Tab-separated table of C-alpha atoms (C1' of nucleotides) in Angstrom:
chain	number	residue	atom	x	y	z
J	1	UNK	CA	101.515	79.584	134.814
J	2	UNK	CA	102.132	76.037	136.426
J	3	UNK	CA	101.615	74.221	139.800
J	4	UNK	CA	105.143	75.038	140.285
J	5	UNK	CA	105.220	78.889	139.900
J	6	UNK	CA	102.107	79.235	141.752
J	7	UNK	CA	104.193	77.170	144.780
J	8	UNK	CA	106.948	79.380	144.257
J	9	UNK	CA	104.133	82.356	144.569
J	10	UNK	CA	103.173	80.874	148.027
J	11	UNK	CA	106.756	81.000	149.101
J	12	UNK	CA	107.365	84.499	148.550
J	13	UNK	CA	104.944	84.770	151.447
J	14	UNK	CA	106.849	82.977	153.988
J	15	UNK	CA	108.373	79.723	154.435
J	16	UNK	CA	105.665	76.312	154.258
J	17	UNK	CA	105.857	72.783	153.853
J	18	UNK	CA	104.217	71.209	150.709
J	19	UNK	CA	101.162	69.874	153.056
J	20	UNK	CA	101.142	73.838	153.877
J	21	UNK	CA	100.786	74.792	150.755
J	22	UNK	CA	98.131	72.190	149.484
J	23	UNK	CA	96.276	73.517	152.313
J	24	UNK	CA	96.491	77.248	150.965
J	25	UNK	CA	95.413	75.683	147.649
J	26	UNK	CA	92.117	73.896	149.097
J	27	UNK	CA	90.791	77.259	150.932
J	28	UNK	CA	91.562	80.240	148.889
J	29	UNK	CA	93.022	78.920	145.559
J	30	UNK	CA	90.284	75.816	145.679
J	31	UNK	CA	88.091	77.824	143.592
J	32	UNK	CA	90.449	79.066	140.225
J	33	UNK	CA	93.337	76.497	140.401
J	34	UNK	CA	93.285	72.993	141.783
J	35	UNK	CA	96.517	71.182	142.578
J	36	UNK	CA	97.096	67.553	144.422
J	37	UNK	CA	100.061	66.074	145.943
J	38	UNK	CA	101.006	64.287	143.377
J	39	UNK	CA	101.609	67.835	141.825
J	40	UNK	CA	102.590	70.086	144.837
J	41	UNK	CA	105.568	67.856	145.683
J	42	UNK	CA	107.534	66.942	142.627
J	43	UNK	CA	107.022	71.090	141.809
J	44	UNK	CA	108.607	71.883	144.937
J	45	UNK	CA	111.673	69.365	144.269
J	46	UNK	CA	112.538	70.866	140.813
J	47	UNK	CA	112.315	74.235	142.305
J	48	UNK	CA	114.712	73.270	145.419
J	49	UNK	CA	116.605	71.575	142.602
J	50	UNK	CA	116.832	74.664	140.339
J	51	UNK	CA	117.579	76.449	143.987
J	52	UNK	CA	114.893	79.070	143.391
J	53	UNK	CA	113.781	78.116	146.847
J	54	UNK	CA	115.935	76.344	149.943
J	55	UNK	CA	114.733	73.388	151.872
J	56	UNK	CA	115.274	72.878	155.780
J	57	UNK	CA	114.391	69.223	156.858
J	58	UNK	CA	112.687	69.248	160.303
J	59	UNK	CA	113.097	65.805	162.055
J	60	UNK	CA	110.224	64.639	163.799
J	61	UNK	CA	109.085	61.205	165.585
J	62	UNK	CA	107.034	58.912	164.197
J	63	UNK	CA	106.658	60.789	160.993
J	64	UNK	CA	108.507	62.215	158.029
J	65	UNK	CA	110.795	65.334	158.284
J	66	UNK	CA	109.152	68.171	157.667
J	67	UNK	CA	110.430	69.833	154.787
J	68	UNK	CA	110.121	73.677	155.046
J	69	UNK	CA	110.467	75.329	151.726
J	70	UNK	CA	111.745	79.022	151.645
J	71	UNK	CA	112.106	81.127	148.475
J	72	UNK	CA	115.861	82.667	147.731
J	73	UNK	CA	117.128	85.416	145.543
J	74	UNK	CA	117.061	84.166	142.455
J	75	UNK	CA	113.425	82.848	143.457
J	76	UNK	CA	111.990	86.351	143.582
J	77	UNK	CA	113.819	87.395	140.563
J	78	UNK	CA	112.489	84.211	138.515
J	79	UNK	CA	108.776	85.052	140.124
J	80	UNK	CA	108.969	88.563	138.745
J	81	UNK	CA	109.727	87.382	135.552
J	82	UNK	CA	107.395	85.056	135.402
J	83	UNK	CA	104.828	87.364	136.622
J	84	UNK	CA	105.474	89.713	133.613
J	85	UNK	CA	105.610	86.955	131.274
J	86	UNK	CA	102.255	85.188	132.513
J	87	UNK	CA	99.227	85.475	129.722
J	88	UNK	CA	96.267	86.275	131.734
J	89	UNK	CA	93.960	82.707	130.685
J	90	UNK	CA	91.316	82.166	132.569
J	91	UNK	CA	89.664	78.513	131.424
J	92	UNK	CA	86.226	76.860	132.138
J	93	UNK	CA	85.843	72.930	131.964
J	94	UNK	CA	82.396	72.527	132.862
J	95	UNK	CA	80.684	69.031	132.570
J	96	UNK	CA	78.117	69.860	134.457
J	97	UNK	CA	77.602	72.254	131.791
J	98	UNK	CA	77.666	70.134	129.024
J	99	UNK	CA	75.854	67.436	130.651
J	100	UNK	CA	72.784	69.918	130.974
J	101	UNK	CA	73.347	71.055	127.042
J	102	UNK	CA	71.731	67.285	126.398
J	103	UNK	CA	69.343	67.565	129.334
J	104	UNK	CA	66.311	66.865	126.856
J	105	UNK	CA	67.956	63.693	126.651
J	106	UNK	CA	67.844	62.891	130.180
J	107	UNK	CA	65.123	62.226	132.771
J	108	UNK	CA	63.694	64.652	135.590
J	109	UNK	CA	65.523	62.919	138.505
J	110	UNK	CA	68.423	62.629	136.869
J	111	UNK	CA	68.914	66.161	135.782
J	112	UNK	CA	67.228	67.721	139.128
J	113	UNK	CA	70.276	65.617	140.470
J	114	UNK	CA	73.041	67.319	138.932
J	115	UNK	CA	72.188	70.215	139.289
J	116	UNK	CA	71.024	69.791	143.506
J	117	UNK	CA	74.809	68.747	143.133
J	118	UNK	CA	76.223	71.809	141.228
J	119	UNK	CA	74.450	73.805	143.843
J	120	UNK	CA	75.814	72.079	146.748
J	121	UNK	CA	79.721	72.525	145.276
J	122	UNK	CA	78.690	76.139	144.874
J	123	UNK	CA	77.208	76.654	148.761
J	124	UNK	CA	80.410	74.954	149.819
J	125	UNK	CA	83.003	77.088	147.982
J	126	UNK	CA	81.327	80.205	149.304
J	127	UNK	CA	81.602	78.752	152.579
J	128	UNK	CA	85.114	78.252	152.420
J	129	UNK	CA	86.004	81.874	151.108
J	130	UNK	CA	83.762	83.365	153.660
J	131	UNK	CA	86.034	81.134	156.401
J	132	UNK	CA	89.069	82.666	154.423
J	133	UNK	CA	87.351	85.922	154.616
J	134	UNK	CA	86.943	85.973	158.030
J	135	UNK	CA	89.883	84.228	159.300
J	136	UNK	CA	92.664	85.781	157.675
J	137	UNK	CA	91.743	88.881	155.943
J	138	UNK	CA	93.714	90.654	157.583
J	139	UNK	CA	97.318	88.967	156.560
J	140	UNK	CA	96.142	88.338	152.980
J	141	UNK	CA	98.205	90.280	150.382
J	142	UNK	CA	94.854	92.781	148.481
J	143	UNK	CA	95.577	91.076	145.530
J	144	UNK	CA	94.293	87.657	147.381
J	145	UNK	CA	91.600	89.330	148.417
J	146	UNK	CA	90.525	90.650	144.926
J	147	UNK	CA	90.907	87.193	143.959
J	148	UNK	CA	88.439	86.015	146.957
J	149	UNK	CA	85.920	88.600	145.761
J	150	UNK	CA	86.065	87.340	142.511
J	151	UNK	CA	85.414	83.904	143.659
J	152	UNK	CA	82.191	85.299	145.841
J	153	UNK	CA	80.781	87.137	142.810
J	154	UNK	CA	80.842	84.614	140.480
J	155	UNK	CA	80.061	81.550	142.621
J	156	UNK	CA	77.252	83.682	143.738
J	157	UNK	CA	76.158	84.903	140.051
J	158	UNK	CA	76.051	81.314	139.222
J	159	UNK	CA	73.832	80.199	142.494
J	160	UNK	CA	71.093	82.802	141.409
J	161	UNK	CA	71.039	82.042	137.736
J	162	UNK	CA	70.825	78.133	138.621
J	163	UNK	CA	68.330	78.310	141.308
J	164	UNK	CA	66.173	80.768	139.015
J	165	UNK	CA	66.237	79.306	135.775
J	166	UNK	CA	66.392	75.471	136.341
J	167	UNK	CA	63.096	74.883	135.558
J	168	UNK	CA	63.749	76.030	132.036
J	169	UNK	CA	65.022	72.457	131.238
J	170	UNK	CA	62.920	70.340	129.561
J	171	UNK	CA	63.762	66.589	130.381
J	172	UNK	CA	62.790	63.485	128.382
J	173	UNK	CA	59.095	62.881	128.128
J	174	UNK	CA	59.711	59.085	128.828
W	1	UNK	CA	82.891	63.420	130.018
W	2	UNK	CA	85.216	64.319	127.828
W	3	UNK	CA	85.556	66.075	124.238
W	4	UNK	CA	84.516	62.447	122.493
W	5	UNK	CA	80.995	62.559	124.614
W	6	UNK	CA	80.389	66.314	123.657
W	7	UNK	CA	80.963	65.774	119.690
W	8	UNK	CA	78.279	62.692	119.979
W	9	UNK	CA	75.949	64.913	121.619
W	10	UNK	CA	76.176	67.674	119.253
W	11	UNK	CA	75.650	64.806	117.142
W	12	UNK	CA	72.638	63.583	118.714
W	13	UNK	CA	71.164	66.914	117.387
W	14	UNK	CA	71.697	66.391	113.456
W	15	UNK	CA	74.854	65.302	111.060
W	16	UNK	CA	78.039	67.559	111.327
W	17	UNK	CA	81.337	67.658	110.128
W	18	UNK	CA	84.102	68.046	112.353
W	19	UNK	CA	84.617	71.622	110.982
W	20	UNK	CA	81.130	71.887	111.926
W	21	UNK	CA	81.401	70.561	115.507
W	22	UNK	CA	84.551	73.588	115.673
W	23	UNK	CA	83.009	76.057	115.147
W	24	UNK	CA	80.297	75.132	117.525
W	25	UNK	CA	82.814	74.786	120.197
W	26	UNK	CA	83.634	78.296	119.564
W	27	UNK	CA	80.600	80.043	119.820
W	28	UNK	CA	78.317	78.467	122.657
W	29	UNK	CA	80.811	76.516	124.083
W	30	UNK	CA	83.938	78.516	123.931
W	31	UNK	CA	83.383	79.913	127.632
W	32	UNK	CA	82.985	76.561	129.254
W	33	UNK	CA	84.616	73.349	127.341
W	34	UNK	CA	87.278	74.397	124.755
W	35	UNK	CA	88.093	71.860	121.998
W	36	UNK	CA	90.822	72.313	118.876
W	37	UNK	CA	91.423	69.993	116.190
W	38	UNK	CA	93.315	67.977	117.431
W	39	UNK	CA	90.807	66.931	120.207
W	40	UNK	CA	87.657	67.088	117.264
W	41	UNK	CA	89.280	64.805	114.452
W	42	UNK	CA	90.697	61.744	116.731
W	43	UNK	CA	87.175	61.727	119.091
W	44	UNK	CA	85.341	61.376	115.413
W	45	UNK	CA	87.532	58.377	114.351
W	46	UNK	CA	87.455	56.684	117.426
W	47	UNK	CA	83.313	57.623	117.628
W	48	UNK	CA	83.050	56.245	113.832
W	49	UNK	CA	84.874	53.268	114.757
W	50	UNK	CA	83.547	51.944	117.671
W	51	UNK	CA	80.295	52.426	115.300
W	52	UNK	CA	78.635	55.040	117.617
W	53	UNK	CA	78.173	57.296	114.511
W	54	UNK	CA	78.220	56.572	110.335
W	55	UNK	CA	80.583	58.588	108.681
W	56	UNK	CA	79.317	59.538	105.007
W	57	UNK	CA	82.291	61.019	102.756
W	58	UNK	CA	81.153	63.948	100.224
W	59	UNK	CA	83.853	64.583	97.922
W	60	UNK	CA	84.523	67.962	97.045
W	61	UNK	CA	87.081	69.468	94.456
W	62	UNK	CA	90.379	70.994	95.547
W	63	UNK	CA	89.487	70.512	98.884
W	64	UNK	CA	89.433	67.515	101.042
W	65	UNK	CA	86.202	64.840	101.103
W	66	UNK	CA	83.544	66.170	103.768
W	67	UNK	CA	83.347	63.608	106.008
W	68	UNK	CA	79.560	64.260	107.615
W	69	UNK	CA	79.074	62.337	110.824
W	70	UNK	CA	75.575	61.094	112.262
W	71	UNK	CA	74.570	59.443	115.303
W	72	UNK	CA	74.088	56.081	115.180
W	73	UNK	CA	71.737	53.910	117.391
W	74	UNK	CA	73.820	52.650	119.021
W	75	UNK	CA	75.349	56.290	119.783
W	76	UNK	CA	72.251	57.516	121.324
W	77	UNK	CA	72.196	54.573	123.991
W	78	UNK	CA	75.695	55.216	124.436
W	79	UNK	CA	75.241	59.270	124.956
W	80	UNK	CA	72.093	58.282	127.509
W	81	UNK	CA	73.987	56.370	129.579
W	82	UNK	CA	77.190	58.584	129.695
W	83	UNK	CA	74.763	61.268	130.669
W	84	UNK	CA	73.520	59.378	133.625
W	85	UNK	CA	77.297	58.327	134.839
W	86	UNK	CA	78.317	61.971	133.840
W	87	UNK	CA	79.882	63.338	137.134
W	88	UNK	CA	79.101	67.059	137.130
W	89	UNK	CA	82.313	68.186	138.241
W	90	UNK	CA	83.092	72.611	137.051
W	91	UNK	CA	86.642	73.261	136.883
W	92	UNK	CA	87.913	76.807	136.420
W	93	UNK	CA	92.019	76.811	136.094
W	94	UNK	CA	92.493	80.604	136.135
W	95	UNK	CA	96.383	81.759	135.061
W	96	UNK	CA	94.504	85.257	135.076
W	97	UNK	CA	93.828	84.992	139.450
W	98	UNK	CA	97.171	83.368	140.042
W	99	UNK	CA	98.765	86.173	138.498
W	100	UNK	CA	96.493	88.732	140.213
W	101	UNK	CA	97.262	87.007	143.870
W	102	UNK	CA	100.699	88.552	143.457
W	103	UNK	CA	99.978	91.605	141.858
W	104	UNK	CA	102.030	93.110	144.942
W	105	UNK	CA	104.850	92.015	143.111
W	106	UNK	CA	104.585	93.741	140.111
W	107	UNK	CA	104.374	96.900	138.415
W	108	UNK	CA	101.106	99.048	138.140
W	109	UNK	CA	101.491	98.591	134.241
W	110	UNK	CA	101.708	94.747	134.300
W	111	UNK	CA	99.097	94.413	136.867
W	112	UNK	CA	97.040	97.281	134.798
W	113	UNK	CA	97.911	94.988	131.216
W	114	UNK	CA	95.945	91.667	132.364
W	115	UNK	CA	93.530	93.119	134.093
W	116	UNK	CA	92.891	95.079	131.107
W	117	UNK	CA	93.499	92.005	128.859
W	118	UNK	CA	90.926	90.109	130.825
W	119	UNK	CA	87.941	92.276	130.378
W	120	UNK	CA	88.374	92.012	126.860
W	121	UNK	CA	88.427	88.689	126.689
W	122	UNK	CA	84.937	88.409	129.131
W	123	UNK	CA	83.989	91.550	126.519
W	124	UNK	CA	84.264	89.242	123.518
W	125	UNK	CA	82.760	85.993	125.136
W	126	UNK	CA	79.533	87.939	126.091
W	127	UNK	CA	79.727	89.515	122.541
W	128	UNK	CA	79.364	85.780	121.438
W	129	UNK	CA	77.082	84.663	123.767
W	130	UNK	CA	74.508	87.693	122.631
W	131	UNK	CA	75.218	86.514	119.471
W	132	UNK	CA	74.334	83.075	119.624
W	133	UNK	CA	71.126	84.134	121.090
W	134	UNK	CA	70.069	86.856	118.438
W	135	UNK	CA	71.251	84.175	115.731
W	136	UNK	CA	69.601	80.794	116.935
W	137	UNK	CA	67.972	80.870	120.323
W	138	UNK	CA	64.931	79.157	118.416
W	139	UNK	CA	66.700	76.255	117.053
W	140	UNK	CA	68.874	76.112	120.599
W	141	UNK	CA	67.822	73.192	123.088
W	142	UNK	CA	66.153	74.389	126.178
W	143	UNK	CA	69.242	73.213	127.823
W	144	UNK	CA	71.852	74.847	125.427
W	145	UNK	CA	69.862	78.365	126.370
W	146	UNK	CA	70.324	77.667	129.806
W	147	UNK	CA	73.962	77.109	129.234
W	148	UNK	CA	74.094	80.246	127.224
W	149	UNK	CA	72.816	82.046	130.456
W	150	UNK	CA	74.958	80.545	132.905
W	151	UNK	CA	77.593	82.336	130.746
W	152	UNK	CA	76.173	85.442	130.259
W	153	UNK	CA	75.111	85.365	134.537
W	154	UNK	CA	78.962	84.527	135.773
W	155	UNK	CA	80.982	86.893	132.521
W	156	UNK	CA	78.796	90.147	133.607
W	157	UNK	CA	79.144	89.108	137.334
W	158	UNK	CA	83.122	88.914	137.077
W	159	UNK	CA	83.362	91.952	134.585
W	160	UNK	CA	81.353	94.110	137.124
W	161	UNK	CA	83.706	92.948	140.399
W	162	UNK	CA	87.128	93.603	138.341
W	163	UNK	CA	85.815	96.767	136.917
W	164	UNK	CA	84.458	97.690	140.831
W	165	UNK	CA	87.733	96.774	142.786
W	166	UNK	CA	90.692	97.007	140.297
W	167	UNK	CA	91.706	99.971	142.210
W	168	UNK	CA	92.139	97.496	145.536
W	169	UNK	CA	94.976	95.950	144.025
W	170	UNK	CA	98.115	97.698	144.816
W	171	UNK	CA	101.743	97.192	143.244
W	172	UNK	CA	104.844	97.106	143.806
W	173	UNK	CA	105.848	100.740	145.316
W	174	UNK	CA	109.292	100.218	142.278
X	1	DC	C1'	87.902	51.316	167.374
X	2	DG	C1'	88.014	54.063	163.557
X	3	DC	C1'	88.661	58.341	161.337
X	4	DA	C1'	90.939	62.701	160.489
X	5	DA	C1'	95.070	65.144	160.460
X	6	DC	C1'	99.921	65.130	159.864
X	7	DA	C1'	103.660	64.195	156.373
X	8	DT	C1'	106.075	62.790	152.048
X	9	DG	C1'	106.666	60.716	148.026
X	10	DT	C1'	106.595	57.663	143.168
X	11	DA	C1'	104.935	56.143	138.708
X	12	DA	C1'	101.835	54.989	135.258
X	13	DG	C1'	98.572	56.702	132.321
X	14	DC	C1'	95.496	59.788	130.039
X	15	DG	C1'	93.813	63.497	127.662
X	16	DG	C1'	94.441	67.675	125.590
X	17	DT	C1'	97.557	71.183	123.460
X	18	DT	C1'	100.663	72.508	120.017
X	19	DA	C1'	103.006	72.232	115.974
X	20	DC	C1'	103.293	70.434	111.657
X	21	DA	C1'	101.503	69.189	106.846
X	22	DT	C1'	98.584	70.465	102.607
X	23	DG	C1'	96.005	73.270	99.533
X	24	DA	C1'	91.973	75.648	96.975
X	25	DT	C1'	88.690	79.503	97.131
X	26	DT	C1'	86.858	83.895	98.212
X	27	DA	C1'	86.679	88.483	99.893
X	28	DC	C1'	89.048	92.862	100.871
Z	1	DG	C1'	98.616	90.183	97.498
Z	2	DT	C1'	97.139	88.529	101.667
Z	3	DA	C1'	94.178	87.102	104.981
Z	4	DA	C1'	90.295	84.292	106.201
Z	5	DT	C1'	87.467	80.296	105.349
Z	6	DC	C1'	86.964	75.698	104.121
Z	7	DA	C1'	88.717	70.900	105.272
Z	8	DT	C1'	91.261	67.025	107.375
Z	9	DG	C1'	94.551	64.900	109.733
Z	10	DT	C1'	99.157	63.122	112.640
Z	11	DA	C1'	102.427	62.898	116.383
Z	12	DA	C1'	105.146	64.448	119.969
Z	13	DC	C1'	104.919	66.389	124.186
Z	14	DC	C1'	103.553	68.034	128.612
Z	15	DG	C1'	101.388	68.403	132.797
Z	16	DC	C1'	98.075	66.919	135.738
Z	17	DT	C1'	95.317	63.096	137.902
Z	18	DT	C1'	95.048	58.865	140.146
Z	19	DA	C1'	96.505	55.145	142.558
Z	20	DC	C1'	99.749	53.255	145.345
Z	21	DA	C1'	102.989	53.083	149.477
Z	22	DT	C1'	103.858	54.043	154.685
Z	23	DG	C1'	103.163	55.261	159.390
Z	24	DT	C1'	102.082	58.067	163.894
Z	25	DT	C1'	99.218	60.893	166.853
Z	26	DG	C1'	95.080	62.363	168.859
Z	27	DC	C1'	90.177	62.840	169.171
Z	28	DG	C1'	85.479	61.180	169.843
DNA sequence: CGCAACATGTAAGCGGTTACATGATTAC
DNA sequence: GTAATCATGTAACCGCTTACATGTTGCG
């Protein structure tokens, strides 16, 4: 599953611009599935392209058109498939993980650093899902709000281990 | 950091083929930086050649030479200073909670089939985890055990929320 | 006055995945 | 006999990241 399905996903929600939708992917999806610009926009062209959604251009003054997306027909139908066909990955690239692997290579200050750091990303995606908790439960499909859950269990699984086992690393003796 | 840095830090701990440095990948570091061949072999030429490890071939018979990489001096400077500019950045890019935002779109078997699928996957990574502390948690790095932690902390975490709430997510009414 | 939000896009580049290629040995 | 383990590599491809390009409105 691609930046361009998981648009197409948004869409069969309701209508959105690409700036929408990279909005919907920094709050909820920020946590399981990044996506930029630079992705969000050409996905949304091959999809209008492949007319799996239509496009409505919104003049406005002093900046672009808006360009509100909405998924057709043959959207859905191509979502569904997709949905049935999707393999159910789920994959970790952690380098803050395998920067502490080597931490007995590294001094106090530096490793006490990264980790402060890892902690901070942590406190601020719980913040956002508890905004997206309390904002907009109410219009989010369940399985977005499985997905949220998910998010605040692990995120906070993570925060305890970190914060009670960092001073199991052993840093350089330099 | 990329898969180059984490093959001369698994280096930094003793001399390893590239077989070798696989089949660490696998065990403690399948659930957080994923690495196939064709990642391993290139970062070990381009390692050898830019002399941050000696390559030593041991010829075997009807298979081909062993090629046994080992740090270098000039490695280990080069692995402390990529640790300090490492940028501790965790990315999780889950296909798994993309799918399971729209399980409202499909079918209670689908959504039943990855959900399914997925605990069996966290099943075997904390199978693997266990075993890689049983096996070696004495000749582990204090940091490596931490590691193994973090992944035993977030895999039990997100196996007890799906198993919890799977029953939130509803289906398509089809 | 400067920054954040609004709004869309292009293009180069990079890094990793996947598929291909080869082949002996050992255990079930 | 057939699957897994040992053992190394190449090359095409694909998708995402990053940097660039442009410009207004409104808030503090």
């Amino acid at each position: 599953m691609d930046v361009k399905t998981v648009c197409l996903g948004m869409l069969s929600d309701g209508p959105a611009t690409g700036y929408d939708l990279k909005k919907q992917f920094e709050s909820s999806f920020a946590h399981f599935f990044a996506a930029g610009f630079g992705s969000i926009y050409p996905a949304l062209s091959s999809l209008a392209e492949q007319e799996l959604v239509d496009c409505e251009r919104v003049p406005q003054d002093g900046k672009p058109d808006r360009k509100v997306y909405e998924i057709t027909k043959a959207g859905r139908e191509f979502l569904g498939r997709a949905l049935e066909n999707s393999s159910p990955a789920h994959k970790v690239r952690s380098e803050f993980l395998a920067t502490v692997c080597f931490s007995h290579l590294m001094s106090r200050e530096q490793c006490d650093s990264i980790v402060d750091h890892r902690l901070q990303d942590l406190e601020q995606i719980l913040n956002t899902l508890r905004q997206a908790e309390s904002n907009c439960l109410d219009d989010m499909q369940p399985g977005m709000r499985f997905v949220v859950g998910v998010g605040r269990a692990v995120s906070e699984a993570m925060m305890k281990y970190v914060e009670e086992n960092r001073h199991l690393l052993v840093t350089e003796s330099k």
